[in-house]
XYZ file of C-alpha atoms in Angstrom:
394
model
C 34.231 -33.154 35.062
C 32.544 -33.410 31.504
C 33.200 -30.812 29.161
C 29.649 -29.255 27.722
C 27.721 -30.810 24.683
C 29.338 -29.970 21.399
C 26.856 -28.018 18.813
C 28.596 -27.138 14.770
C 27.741 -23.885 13.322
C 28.506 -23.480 9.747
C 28.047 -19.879 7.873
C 27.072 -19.337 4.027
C 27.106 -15.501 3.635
C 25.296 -15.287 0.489
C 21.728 -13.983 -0.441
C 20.515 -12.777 -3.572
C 20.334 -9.376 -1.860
C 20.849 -7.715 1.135
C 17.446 -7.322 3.402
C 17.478 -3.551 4.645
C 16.622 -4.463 7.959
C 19.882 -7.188 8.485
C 22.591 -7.021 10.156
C 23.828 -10.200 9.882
C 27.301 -10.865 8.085
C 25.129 -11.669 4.916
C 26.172 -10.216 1.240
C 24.273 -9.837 -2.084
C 25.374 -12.079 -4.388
C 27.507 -10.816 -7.471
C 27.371 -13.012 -10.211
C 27.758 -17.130 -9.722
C 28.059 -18.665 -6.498
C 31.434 -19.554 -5.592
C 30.276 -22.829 -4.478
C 33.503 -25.268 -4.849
C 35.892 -22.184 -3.329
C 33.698 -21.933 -0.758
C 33.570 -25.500 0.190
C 37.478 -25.863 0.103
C 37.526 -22.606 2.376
C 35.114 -24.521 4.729
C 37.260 -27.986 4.924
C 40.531 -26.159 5.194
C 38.560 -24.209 8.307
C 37.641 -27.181 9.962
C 40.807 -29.068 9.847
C 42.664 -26.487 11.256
C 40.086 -26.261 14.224
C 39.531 -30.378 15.055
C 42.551 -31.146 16.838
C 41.784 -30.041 20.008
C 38.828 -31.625 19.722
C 39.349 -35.163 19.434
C 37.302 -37.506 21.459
C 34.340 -35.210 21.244
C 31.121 -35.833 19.518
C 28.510 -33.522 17.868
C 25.143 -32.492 19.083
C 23.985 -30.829 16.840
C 24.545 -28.922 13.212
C 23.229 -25.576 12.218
C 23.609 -23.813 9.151
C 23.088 -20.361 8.652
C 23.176 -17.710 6.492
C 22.799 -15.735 4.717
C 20.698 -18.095 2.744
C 22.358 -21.347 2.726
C 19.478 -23.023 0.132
C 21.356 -21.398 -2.263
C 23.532 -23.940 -1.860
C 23.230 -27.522 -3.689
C 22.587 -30.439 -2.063
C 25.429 -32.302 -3.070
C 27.026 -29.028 -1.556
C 25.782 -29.316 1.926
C 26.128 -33.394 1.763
C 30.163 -32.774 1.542
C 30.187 -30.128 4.105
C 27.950 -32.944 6.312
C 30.610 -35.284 4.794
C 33.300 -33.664 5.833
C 32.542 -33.347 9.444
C 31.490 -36.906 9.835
C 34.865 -37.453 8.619
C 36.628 -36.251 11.633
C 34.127 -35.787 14.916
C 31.437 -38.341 15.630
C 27.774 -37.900 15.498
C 25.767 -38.455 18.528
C 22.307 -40.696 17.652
C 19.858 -38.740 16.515
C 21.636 -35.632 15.677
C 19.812 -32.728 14.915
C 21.193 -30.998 11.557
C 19.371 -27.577 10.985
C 19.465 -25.813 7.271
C 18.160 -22.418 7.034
C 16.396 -22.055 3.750
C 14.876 -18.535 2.315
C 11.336 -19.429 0.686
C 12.356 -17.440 -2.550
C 15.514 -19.635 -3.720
C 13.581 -23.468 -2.717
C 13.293 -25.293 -6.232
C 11.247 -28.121 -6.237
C 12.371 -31.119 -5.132
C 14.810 -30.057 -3.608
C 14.094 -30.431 0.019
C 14.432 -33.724 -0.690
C 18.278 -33.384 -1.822
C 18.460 -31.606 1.475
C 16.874 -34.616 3.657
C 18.751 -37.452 1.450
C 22.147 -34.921 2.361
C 21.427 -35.485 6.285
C 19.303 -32.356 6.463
C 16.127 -32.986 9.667
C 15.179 -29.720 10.569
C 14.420 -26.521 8.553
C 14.148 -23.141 9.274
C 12.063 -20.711 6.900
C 12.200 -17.309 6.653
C 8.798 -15.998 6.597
C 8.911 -13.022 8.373
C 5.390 -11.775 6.825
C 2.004 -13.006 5.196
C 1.175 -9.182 4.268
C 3.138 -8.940 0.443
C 3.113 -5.208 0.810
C 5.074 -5.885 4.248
C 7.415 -8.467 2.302
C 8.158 -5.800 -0.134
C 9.162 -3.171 2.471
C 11.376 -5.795 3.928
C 13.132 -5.794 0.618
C 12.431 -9.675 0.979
C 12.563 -11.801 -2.366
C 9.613 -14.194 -2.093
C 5.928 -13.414 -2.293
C 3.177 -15.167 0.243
C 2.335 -18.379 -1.727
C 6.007 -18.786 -1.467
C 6.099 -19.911 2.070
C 3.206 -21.774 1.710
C 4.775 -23.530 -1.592
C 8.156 -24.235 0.588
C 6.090 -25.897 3.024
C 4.651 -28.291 1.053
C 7.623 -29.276 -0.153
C 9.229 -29.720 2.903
C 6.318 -32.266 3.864
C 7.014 -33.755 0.478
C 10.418 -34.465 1.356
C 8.731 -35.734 4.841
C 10.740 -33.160 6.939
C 7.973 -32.109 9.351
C 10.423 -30.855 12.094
C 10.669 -26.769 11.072
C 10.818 -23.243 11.967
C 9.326 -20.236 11.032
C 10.667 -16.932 11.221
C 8.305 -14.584 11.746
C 8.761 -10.490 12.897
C 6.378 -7.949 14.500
C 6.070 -4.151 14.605
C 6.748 -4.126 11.452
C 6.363 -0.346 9.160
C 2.845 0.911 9.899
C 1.688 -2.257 11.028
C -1.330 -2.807 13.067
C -2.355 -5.226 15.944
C -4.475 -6.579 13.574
C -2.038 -7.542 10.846
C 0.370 -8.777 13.349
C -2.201 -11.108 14.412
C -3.230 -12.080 10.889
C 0.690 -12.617 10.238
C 0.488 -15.435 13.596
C -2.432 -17.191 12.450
C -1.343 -17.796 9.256
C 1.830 -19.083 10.501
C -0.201 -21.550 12.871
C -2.148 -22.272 10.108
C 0.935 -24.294 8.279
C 1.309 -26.577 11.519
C 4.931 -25.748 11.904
C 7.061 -27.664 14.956
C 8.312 -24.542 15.665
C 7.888 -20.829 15.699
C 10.333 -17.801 16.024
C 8.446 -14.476 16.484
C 10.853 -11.787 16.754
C 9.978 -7.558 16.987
C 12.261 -5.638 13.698
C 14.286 -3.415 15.452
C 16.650 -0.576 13.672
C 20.339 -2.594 13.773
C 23.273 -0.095 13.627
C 25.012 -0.188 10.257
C 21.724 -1.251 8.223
C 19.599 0.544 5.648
C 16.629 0.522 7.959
C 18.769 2.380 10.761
C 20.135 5.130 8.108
C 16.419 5.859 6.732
C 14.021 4.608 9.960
C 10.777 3.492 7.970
C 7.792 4.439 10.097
C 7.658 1.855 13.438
C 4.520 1.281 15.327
C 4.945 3.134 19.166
C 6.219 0.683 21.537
C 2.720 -0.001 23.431
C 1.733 -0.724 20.178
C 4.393 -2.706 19.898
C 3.793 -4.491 22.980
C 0.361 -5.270 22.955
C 1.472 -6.982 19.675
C 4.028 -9.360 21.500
C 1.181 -10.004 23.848
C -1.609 -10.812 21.992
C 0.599 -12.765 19.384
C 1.727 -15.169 22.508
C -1.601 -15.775 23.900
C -2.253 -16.891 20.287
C 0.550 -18.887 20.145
C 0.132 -20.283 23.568
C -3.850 -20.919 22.901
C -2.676 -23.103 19.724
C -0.257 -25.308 21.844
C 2.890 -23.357 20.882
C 4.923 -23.082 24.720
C 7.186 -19.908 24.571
C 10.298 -21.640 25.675
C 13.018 -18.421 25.222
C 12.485 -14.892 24.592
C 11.569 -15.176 21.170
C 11.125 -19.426 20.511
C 7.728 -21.305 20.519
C 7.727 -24.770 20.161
C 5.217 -27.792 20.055
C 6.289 -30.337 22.887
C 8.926 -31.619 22.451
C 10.047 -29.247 19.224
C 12.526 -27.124 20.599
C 15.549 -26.367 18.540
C 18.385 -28.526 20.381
C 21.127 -26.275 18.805
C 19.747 -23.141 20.108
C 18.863 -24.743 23.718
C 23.091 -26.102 23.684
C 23.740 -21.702 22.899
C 21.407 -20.749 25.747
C 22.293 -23.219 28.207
C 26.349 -21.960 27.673
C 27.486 -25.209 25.712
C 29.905 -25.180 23.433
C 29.999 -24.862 19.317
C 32.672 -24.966 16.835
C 32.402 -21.759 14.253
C 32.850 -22.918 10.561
C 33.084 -20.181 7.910
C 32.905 -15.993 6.783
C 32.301 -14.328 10.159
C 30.952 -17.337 11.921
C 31.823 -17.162 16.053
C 32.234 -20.151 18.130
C 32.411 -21.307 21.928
C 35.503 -24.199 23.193
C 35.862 -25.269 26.366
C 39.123 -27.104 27.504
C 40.276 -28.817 30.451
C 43.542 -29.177 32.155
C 45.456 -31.802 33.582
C 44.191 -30.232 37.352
C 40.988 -29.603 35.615
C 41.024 -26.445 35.517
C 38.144 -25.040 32.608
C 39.544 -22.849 29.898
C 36.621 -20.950 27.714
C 37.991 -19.758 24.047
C 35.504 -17.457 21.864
C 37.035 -17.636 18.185
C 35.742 -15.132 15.753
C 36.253 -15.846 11.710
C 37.012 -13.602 8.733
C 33.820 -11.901 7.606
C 34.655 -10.932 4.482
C 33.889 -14.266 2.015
C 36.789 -13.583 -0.567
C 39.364 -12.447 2.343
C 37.901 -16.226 4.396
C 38.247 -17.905 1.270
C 41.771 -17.606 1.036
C 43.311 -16.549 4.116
C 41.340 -19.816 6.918
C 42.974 -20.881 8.832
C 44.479 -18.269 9.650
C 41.790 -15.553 9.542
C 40.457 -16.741 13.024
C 41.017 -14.655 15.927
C 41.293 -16.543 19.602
C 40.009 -14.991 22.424
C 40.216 -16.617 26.103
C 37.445 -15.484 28.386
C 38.636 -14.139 32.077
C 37.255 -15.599 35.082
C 35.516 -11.957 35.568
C 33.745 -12.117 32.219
C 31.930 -15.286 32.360
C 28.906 -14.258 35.441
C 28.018 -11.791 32.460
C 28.668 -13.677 29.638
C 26.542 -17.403 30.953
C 23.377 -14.906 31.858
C 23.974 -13.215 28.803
C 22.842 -16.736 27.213
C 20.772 -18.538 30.572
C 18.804 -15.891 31.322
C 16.929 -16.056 27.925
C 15.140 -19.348 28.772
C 11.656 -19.197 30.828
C 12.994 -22.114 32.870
C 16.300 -20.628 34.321
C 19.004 -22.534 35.035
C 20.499 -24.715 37.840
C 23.099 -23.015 40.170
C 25.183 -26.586 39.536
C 24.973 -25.616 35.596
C 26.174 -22.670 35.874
C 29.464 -24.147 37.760
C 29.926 -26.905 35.558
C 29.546 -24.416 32.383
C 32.121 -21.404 33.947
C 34.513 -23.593 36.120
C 33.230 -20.633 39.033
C 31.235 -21.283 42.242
C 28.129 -19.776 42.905
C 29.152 -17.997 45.472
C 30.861 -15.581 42.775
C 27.775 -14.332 41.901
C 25.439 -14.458 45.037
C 25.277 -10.457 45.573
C 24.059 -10.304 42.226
C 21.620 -12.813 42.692
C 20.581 -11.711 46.292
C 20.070 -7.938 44.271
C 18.099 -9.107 41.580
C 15.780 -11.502 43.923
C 15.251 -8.246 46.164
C 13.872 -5.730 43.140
C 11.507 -9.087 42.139
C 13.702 -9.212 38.452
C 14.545 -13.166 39.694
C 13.059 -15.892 41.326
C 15.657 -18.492 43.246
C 14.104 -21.853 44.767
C 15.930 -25.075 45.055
C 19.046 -24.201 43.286
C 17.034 -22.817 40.319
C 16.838 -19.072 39.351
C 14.817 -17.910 36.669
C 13.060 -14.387 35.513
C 10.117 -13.037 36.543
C 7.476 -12.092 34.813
C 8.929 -8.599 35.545
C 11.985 -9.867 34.911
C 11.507 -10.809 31.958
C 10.048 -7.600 30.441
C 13.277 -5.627 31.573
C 15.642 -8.607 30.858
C 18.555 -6.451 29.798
C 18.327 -4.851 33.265
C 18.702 -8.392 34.889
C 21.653 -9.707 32.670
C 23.639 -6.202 32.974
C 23.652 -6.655 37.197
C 26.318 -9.585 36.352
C 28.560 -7.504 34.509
C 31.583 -7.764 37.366
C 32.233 -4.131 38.865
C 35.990 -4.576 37.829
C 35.994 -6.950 35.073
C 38.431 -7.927 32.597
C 37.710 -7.819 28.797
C 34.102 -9.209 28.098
C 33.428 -10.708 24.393
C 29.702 -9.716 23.032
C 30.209 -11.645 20.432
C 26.607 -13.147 18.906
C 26.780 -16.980 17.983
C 26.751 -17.710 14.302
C 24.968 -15.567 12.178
């Protein structure tokens, strides 16, 4: 049996400074970037990772931050470079760079597209400047439009744009405003995500003022019967795409594939075989600190094999995001398990109307989906071993 599709993420943990709201291994930059240390740190990463994965081929590239366009061109051609070098590229490839509308100097998307760069992901987050402010966000709004046109410049018309709801004191009305100004830029794609308070950030340590959660919800509503009445198909919990625009790295994290973790805190997914076939799942978790990764790959990774009692959770933890389900057969292929280890669960969750099962396909209701978390935590095995949360790339 085939092993899943093979999907690259690669970390750069830098931004000018740290967003209040982010709890993402991201740092504020102190002084120059360490751009060349970095890069060696990255290349002595991934050679101590490929062996085991000879034979394979990529599927796609993402890279993350942090704010990654702080990186040069000729900087994200060698890391491109370098992994050319030792796994093949499938046809087509799609190669993702994150890119904060604040640090884009002209000209150079283009740098970024001649580098091997055909997707982009901007991070809006707001048209309101006083809401940009708040979110301790560097750019202003002509920014994002600015970074746009560049992009289309460059003729990179395949990108994302970040955008967040419920944001401090905002109303229906401004979320709104913030989605049709989005639409109005004719991106592929869309991510539309509610701010929540993450432990450990500024934001959770000094709450700003939230809207109330109906509030908050007839936001999410409203903003994807916009979305939906401009052709944008919500495809996962918090993705819109134009047909055919859906970001293939994401879909390979949702569906369970597998992706190699490059760089300061980045997490990855290997699967293995044996010689009786037998599937082996391995989460690897990196250094977070940049300095500490810098100098101490390879050996800063920590290995983790999954138990046959953690994966029911740990595939719905991912599958259950996507409106379309999955297929029972994908979810053997993916875990190595039968289907039978999980039909209580699904029996239960069919029976409360959380899940709908026809023809080998289960996906969330409508219900469902609106108390997801409640769906995903019936697969946590009564008597499981250890389960790994761990959150893919960034």
């Amino acid at each position: 049996m085939s092993l899943p599709p093979l999907s690259v993420y690669v970390h750069f943990p830098w931004c000018v400074s740290k967003c209040p709201y982010c709890d993402f291994n991201s740092f504020g930059l102190q002084g120059a970037l360490p751009e060349e240390a970095y890069l060696q740190g990255l290349e002595r990463d991934l050679q101590s990772q490929v062996t085991p994965l000879a034979g394979r081929s990529i599927h796609s590239v993402f890279m993350g931050g942090g704010t990654p366009s702080l990186f040069t061109p000729d900087a994200i051609a060698r890391v491109l470079a370098s992994l050319r070098a030792v796994l093949a590229f499938e046809p087509g490839t799609e190669i993702t760079l994150e890119a904060n509308p604040g640090t884009i100097e002209r000209g150079r998307f283009a740098g970024y597209r001649d580098a091997g760069v055909n997707r982009v992901s901007l991070g809006a987050q707001s048209f309101d400047g006083a809401q940009l402010k708040r979110l301790g966000r560097i750019h202003a709004v002509d920014d994002i439009a600015r970074a746009v046109d560049e992009l289309r410049a460059a003729g990179i018309d395949n990108f994302n744009l970040d955008l967040m709801f419920a944001l401090p004191d905002q109303s229906l009305a401004g979320a709104l405003h913030d989605v049709d100004t989005a639409i109005a830029l004719q991106p592929a794609h869309l991510s539309h995500y509610q701010l929540t308070l993450e432990p450990g950030t500024v934001f959770a340590h000094a709450p700003p003022p939230l809207p109330a959660e109906d509030l908050a919800w007839d936001m999410q509503v409203a903003c994807q019967q916009r979305l939906a009445d401009a052709g944008f198909a919500q495809y996962e919990v918090s993705a819109y795409a134009r047909a055919g625009r859906q970001c293939v790295h994401n879909l390979n994290y949702w569906r369970f594939g597998d992706y190699l973790g490059l760089g300061a805190g980045a997490h990855g997914k290997l699967s293995a075989r044996s010689t009786d076939n037998a599937l082996t799942i391995t989460r690897t978790r990196q250094q977070r600190e940049p300095r500490r990764y810098q100098w101490l790959s390879p050996q800063a990774i920590t290995s983790e094999v999954l138990l046959p009692d953690a994966l029911p959770f740990e595939f719905m933890l991912n599958a259950l995001r996507l409106r379309a389900g999955f297929d029972e057969s994908l979810f053997e292929a993916r875990t190595g398990l039968g289907i039978a280890r999980i039909e209580p669960a699904l029996a239960s969750a069919v029976t409360r109307g959380l899940l709908q099962r026809q023809a080998g396909l289960c996906r969330p209701s409508e219900l469902g989906y609106r108390f997801l978390n409640d769906v995903i935590a019936g697969f946590i095995d009564p008597a499981p071993g250890p389960i790994s949360l761990f959150a893919a790339g960034s």
